[in-house]
CSV table of C-alpha atoms and ligand atoms in Angstrom, one decimal:
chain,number,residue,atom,x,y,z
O,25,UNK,CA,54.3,-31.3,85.5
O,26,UNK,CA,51.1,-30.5,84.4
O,27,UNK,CA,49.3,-34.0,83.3
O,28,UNK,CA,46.6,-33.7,80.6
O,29,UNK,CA,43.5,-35.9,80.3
O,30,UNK,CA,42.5,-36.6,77.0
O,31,UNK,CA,38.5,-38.5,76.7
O,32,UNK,CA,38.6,-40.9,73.4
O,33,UNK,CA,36.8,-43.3,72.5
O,34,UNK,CA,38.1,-46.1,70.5
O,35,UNK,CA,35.1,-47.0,67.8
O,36,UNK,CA,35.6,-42.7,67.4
O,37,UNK,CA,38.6,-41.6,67.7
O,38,UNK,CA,38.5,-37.9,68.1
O,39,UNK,CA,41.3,-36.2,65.7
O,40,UNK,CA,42.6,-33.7,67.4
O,41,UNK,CA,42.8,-35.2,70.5
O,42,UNK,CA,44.7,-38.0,69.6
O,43,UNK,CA,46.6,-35.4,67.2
O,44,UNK,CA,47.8,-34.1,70.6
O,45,UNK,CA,48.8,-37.0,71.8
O,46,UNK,CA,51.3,-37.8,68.7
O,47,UNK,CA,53.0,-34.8,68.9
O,48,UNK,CA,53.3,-35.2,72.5
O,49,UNK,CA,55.3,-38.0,71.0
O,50,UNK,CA,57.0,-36.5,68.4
O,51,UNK,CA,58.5,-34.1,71.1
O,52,UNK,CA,60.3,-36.6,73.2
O,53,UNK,CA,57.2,-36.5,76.1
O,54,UNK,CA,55.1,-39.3,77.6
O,55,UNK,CA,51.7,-40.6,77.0
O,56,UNK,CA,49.7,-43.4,78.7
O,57,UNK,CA,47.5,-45.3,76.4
O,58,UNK,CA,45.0,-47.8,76.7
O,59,UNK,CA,45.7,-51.0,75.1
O,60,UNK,CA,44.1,-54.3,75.3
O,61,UNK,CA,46.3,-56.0,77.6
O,62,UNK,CA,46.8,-52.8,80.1
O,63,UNK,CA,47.4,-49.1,80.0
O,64,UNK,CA,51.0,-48.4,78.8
O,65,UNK,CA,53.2,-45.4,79.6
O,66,UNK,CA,54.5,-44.8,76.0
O,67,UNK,CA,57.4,-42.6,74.3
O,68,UNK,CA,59.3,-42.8,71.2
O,69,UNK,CA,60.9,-46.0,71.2
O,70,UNK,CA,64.4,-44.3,69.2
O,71,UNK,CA,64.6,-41.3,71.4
O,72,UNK,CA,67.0,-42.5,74.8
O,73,UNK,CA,66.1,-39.5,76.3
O,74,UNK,CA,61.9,-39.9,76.1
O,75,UNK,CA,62.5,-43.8,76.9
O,76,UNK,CA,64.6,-42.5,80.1
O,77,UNK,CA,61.4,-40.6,81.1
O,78,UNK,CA,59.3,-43.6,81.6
O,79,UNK,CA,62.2,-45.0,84.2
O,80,UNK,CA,62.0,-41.7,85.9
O,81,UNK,CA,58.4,-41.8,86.3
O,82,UNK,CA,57.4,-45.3,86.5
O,83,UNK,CA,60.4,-45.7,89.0
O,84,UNK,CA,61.7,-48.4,87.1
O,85,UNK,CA,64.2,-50.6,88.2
O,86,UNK,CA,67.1,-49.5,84.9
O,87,UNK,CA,67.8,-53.2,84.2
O,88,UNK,CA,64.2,-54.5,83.1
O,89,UNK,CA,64.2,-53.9,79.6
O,90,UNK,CA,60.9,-52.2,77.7
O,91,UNK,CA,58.3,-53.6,74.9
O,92,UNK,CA,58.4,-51.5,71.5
O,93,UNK,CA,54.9,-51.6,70.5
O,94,UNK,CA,54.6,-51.0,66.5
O,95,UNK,CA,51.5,-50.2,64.1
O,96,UNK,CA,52.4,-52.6,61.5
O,97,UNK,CA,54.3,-55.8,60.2
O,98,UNK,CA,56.7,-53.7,58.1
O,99,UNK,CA,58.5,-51.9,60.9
O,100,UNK,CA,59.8,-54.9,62.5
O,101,UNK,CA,62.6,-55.1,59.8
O,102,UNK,CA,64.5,-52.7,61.3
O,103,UNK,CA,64.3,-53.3,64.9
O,104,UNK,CA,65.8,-57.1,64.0
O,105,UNK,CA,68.9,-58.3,62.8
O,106,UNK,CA,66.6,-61.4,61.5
O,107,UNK,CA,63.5,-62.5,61.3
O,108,UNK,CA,63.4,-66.2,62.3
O,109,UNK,CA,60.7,-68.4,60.1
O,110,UNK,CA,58.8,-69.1,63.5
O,111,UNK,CA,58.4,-65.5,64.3
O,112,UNK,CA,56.5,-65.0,61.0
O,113,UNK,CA,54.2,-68.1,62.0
O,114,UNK,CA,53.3,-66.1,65.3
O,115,UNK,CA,53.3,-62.8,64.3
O,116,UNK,CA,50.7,-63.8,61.5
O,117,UNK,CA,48.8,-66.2,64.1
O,118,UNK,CA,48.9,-63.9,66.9
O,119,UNK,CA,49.1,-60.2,65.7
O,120,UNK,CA,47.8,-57.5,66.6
O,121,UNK,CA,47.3,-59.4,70.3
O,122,UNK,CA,48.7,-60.0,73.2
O,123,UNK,CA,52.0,-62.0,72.2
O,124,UNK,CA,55.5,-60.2,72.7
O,125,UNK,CA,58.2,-61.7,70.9
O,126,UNK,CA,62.0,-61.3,71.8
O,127,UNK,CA,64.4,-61.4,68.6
O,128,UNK,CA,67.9,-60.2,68.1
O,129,UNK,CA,68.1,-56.3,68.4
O,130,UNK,CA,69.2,-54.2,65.8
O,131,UNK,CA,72.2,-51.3,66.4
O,132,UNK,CA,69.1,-48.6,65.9
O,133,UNK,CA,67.8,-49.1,69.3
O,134,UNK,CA,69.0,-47.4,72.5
O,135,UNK,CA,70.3,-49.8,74.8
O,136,UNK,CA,68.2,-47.8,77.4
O,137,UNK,CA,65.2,-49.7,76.1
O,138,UNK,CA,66.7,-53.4,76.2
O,139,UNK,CA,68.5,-52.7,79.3
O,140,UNK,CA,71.8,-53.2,77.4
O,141,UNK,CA,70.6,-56.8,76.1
O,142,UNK,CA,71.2,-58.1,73.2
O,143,UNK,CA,67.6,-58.9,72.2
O,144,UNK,CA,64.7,-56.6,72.1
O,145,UNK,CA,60.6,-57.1,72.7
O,146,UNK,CA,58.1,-56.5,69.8
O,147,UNK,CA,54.1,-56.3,70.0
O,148,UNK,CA,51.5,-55.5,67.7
O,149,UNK,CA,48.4,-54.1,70.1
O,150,UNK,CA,45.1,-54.6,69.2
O,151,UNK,CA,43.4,-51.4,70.1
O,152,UNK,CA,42.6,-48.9,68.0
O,153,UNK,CA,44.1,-45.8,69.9
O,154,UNK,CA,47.1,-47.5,70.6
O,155,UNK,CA,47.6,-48.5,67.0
O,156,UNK,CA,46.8,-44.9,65.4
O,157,UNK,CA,48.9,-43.7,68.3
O,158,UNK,CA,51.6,-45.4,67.1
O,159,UNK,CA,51.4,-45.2,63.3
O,160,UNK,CA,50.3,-40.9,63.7
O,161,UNK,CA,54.0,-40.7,65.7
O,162,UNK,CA,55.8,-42.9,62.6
O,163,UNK,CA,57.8,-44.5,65.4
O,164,UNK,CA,57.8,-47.9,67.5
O,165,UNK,CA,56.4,-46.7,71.0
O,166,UNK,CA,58.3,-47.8,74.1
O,167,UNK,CA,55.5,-48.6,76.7
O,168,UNK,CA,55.5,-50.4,80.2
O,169,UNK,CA,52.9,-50.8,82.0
O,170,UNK,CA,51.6,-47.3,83.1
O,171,UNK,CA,52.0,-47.6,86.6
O,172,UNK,CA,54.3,-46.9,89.4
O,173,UNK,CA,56.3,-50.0,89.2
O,174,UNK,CA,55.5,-52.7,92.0
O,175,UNK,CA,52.0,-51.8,92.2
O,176,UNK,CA,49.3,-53.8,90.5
O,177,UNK,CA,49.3,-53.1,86.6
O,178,UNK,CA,46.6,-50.5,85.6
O,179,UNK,CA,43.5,-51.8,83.6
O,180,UNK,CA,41.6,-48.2,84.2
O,181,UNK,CA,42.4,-44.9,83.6
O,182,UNK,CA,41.5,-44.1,87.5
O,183,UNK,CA,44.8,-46.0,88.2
O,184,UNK,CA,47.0,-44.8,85.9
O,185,UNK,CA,45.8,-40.9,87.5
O,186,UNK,CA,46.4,-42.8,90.6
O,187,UNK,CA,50.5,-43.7,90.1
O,188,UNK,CA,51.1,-40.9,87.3
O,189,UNK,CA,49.6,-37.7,87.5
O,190,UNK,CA,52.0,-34.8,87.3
O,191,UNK,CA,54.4,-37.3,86.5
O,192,UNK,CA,53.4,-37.7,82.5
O,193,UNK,CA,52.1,-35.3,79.8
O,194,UNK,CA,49.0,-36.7,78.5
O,195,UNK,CA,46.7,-39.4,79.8
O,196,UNK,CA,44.4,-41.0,77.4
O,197,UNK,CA,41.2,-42.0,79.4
O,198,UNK,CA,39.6,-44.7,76.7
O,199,UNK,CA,38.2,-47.2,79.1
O,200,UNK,CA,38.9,-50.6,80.9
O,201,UNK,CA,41.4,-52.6,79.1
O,202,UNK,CA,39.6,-55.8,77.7
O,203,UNK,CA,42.1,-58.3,78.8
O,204,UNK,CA,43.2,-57.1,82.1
O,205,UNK,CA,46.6,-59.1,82.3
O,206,UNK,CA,49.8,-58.2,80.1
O,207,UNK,CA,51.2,-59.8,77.3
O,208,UNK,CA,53.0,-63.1,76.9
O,209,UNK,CA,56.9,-62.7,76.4
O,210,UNK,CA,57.8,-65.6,74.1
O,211,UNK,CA,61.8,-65.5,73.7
O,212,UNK,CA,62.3,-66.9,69.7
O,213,UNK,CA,66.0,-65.3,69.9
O,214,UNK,CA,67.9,-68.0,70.6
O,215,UNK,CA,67.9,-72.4,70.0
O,216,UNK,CA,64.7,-73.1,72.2
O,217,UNK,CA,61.5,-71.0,72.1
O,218,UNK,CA,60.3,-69.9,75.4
O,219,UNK,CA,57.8,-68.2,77.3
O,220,UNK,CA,59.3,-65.9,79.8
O,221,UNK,CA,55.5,-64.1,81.0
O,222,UNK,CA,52.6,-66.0,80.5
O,223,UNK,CA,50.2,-63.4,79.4
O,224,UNK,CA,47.4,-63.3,77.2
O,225,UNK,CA,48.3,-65.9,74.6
O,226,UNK,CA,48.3,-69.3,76.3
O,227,UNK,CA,50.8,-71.9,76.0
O,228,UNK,CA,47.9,-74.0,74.6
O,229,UNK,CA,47.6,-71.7,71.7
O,230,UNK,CA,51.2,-71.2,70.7
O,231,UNK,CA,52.0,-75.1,71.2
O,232,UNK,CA,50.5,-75.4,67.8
O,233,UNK,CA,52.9,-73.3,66.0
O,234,UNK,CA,55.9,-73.9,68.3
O,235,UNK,CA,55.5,-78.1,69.2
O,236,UNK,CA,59.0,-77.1,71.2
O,237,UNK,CA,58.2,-74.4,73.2
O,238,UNK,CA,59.2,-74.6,77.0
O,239,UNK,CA,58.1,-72.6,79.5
O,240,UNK,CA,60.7,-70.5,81.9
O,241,UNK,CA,60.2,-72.3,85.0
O,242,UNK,CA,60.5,-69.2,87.4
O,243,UNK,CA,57.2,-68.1,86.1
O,244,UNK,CA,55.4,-70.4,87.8
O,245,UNK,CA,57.8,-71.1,90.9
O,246,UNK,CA,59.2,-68.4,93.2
O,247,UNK,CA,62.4,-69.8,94.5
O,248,UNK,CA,65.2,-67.7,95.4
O,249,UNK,CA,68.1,-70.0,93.6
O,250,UNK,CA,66.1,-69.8,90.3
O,251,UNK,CA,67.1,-66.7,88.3
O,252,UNK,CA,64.3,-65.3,85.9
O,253,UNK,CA,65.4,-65.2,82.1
O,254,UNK,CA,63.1,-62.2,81.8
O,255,UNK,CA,64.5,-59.3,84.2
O,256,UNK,CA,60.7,-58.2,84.9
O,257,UNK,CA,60.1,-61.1,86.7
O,258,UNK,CA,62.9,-60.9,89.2
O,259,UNK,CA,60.9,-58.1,91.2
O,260,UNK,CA,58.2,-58.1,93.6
O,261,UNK,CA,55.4,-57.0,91.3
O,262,UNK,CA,51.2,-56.0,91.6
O,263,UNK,CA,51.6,-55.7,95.4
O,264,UNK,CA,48.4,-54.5,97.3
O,265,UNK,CA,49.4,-53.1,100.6
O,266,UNK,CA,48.9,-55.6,102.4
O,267,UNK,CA,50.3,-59.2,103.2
O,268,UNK,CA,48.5,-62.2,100.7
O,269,UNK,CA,48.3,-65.4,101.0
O,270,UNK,CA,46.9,-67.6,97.7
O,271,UNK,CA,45.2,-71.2,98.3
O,272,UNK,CA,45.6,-73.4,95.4
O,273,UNK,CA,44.2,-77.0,94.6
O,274,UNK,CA,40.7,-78.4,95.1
O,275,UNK,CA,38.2,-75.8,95.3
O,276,UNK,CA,36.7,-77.1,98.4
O,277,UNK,CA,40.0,-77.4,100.1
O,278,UNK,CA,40.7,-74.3,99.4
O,279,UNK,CA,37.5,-72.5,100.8
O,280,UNK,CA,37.9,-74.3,104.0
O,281,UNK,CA,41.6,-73.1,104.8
O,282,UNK,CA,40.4,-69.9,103.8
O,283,UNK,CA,37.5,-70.6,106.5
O,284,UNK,CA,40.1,-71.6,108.9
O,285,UNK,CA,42.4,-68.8,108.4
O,286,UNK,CA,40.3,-65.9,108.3
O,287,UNK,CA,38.9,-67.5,111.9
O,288,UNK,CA,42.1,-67.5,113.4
O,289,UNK,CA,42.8,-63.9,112.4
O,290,UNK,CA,39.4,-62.4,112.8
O,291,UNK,CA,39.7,-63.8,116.5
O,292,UNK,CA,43.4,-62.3,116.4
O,293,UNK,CA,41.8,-58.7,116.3
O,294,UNK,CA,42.8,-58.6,112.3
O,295,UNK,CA,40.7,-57.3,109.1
O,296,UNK,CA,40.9,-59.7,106.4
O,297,UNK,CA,40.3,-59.6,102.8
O,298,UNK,CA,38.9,-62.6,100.5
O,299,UNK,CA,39.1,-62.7,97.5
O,300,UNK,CA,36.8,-65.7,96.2
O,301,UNK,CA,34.8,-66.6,93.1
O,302,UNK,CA,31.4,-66.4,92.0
O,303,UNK,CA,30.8,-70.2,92.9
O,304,UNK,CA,32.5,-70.2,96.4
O,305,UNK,CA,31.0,-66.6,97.6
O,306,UNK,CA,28.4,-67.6,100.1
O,307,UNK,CA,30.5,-69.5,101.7
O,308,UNK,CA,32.7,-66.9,103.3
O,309,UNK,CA,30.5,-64.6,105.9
O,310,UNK,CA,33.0,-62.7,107.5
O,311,UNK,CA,36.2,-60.2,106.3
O,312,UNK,CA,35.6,-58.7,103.0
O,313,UNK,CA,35.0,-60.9,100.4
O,314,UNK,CA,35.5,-59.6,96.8
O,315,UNK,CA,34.5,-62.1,93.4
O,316,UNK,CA,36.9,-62.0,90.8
O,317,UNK,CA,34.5,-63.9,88.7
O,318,UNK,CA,33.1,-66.9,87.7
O,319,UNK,CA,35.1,-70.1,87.6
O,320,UNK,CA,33.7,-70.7,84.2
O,321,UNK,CA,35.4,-68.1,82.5
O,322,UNK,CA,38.7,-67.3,83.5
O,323,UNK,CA,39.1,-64.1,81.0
O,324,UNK,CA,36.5,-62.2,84.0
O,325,UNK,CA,39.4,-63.4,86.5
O,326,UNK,CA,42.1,-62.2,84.1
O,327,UNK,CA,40.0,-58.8,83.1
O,328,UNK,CA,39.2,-58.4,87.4
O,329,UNK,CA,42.3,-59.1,89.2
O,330,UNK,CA,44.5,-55.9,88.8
O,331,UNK,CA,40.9,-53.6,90.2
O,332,UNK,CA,40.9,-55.8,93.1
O,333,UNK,CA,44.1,-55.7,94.5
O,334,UNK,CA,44.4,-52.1,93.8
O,335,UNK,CA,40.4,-52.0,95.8
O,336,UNK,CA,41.9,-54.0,98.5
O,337,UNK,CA,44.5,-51.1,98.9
O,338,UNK,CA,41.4,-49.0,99.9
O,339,UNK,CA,40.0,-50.8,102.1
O,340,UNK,CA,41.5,-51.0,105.6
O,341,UNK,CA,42.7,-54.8,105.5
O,342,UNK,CA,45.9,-56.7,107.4
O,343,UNK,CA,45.5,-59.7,105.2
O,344,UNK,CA,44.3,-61.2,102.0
O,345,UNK,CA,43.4,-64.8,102.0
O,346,UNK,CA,43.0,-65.6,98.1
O,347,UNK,CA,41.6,-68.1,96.3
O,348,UNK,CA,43.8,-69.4,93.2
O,349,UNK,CA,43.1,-71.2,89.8
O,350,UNK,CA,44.1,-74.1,88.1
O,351,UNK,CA,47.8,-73.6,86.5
O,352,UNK,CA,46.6,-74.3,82.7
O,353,UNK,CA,45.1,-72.0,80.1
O,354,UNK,CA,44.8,-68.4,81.3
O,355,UNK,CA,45.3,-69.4,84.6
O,356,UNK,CA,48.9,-69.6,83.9
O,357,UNK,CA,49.2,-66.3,83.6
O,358,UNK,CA,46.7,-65.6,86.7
O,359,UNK,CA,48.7,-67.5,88.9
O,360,UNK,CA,52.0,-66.0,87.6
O,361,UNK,CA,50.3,-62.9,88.8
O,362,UNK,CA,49.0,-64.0,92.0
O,363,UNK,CA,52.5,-65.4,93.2
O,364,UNK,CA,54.1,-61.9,92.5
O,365,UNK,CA,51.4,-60.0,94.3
O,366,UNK,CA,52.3,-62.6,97.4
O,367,UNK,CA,55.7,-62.4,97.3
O,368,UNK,CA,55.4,-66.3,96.5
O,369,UNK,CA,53.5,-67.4,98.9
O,370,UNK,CA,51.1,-69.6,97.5
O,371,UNK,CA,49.8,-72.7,99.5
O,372,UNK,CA,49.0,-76.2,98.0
O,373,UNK,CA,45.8,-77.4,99.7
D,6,AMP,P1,56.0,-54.4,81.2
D,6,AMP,O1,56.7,-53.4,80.4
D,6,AMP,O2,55.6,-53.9,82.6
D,6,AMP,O3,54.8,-55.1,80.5
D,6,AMP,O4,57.0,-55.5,81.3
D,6,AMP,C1,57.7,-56.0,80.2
D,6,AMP,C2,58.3,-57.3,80.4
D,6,AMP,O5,59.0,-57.7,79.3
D,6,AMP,C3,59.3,-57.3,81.6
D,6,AMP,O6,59.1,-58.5,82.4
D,6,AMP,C4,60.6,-57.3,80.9
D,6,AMP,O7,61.6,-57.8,81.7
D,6,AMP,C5,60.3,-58.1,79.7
D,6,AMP,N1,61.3,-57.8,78.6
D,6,AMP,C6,61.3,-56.7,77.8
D,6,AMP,N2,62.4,-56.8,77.0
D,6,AMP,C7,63.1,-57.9,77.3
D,6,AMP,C8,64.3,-58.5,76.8
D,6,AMP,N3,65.0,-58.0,75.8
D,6,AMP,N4,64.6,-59.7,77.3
D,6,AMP,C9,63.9,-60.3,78.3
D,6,AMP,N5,62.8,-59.8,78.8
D,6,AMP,C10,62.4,-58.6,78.3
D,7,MG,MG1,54.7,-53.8,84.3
């Protein structure tokens, strides 16, 4: 297939570019779109034959259900059975933004899209090509992230060419994604709210609205006899190439069992990769040592991640020894992210 980029800028949005795009759309093909969470692989959310597309070229595991991403407030109605008071409360709060909320599907949705469940995931995004994107096609947009699935979630359009060129019909290049990390998946289908991803929207913010809200325990612990409510998080996800290993607890703990380690395998004729912070960077003199940011601010850490595992797959490493964050705020959602690139192996220090 013949993939075409398309150049727009969000604050001018070229109209016949993103024209294109819609009726791209329209006809049952695939776009990738930036959002503000990641680049997603889109297609009309109603058509099972476009949605099937994105499975095909994402290589998407059938049973991990897609987000329908819609332009306004209106066209939930008829993607629900109900609309549950709370869901109002958020949607006002946290729309357009990174929060996906799971409610009771209604029968106009492909089963393709919610995997055959009997819920389906709604977002609002708030970027400007995504949302004229949506509202131009008149349908919800079915979008994954717009990579090949397993690998690290694309904030660029230089990854998304990377996992799906020739695969999809039209790339929009509009940037780096502002956020860097997907959306949280908050589950207010059933008695108890829940966050199945942590994402964007912090537990700390939705805690206001929802006093109840619990958080699905195999988010932030990879154990084999604890079975994800959210099918997405059953897989190995965002894997560089190579092995990692994530340090968590005290920051000076964890800089010297990084030390230690990357000794022992530098000696061990191995290439190691660090990935550190701004405040612990001097520290580490040998491998190479990538920053995702300062400690201060863990939106750089979100925003940087993704790029740096995708740079370590560049460069010629065995290992990467990671630092991690603290498990509150953002870092949540980091961390969730960090024990799915490892495979789960994060170390207490
Ligand atoms: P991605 O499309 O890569 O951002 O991933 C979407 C995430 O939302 C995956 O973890 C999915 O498993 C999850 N998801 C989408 N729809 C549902 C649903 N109906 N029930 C539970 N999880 C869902
Ligand atoms: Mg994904």
């Amino acid at each position: 297939m013949n993939t075409k980029i398309l150049k727009i800028t969000e604050n001018n949005i070229d109209e016949d570019l993103i024209n294109e795009a819609i009726n791209v759309i329209k006809n049952g093909g695939l776009v990738a779109f930036p959002t503000e969470t990641v680049y997603g692989l889109g297609a009309n959310g109603f058509d099972q034959w476009a949605a099937e597309k994105i499975f095909i070229a994402k290589g998407r595991p059938q049973d991990n259900p897609l987000i329908l991403h819609v332009s306004s407030i209106e066209q939930v109605g008829e993607l629900v059975r109900e609309i549950p008071k709370v869901a109002i409360e958020c949607i006002e709060r946290f729309w357009p933004g990174p929060l996906t909320i799971l409610l009771k599907k209604s029968d106009k949705i492909p089963s393709i899209i919610t995997a055959g469940l009997d819920t389906v995931a709604i977002r609002m995004p708030e970027h400007k090509i995504a949302l004229e994107l949506i509202s131009g096609s008149n349908t919800p947009i079915a979008a994954p992230s717009a990579n090949t699935s397993g690998r690290p979630s694309p904030t660029s359009a230089k990854h998304v060419i990377e996992d799906l060129m020739g695969k999809v019909d039209i790339i929009i290049d509009g940037g780096d994604t502002g956020i860097g990390l997907e959306s949280t998946v908050l589950d207010l289908s059933g008695e108890t709210p829940m966050i199945l991803r942590p994402g964007g929207v912090t537990k700390e913010d939705l805690i206001k609205i929802i006093p109840n809200i619990e958080v699905d325990f195999a988010i932030i612990k990879e154990d084999e006899n604890i079975v994800p409510k959210s099918p997405g998080q059953k897989y190995r996800h965002y894997a560089p190439k190579s092995e990692m290993v994530v340090y968590s607890g005290d920051v000076e703990n964890i800089v010297r069992a990084i030390l230690e380690k990357t000794e022992e395998y530098i000696s061990g004729g191995k290439n190691v990769g660090i990935i550190c912070t701004d405040e612990t960077k001097e520290f580490y003199k040998d491998g190479i040592v990538i920053s995702m940011g300062t400690r201060k601010d863990e939106k750089t850490i979100a925003h940087n991640l993704f790029n740096i595992l995708r740079l370590f797959d560049e460069k010629n490493v065995d290992i990467i020894l990671s630092e991690g964050v603290d498990f509150s705020f953002l870092g949540v959602a980091i961390m969730n992210r960090m024990m799915k690139a490892s495979g789960g192996k994060i170390i207490e220090v």
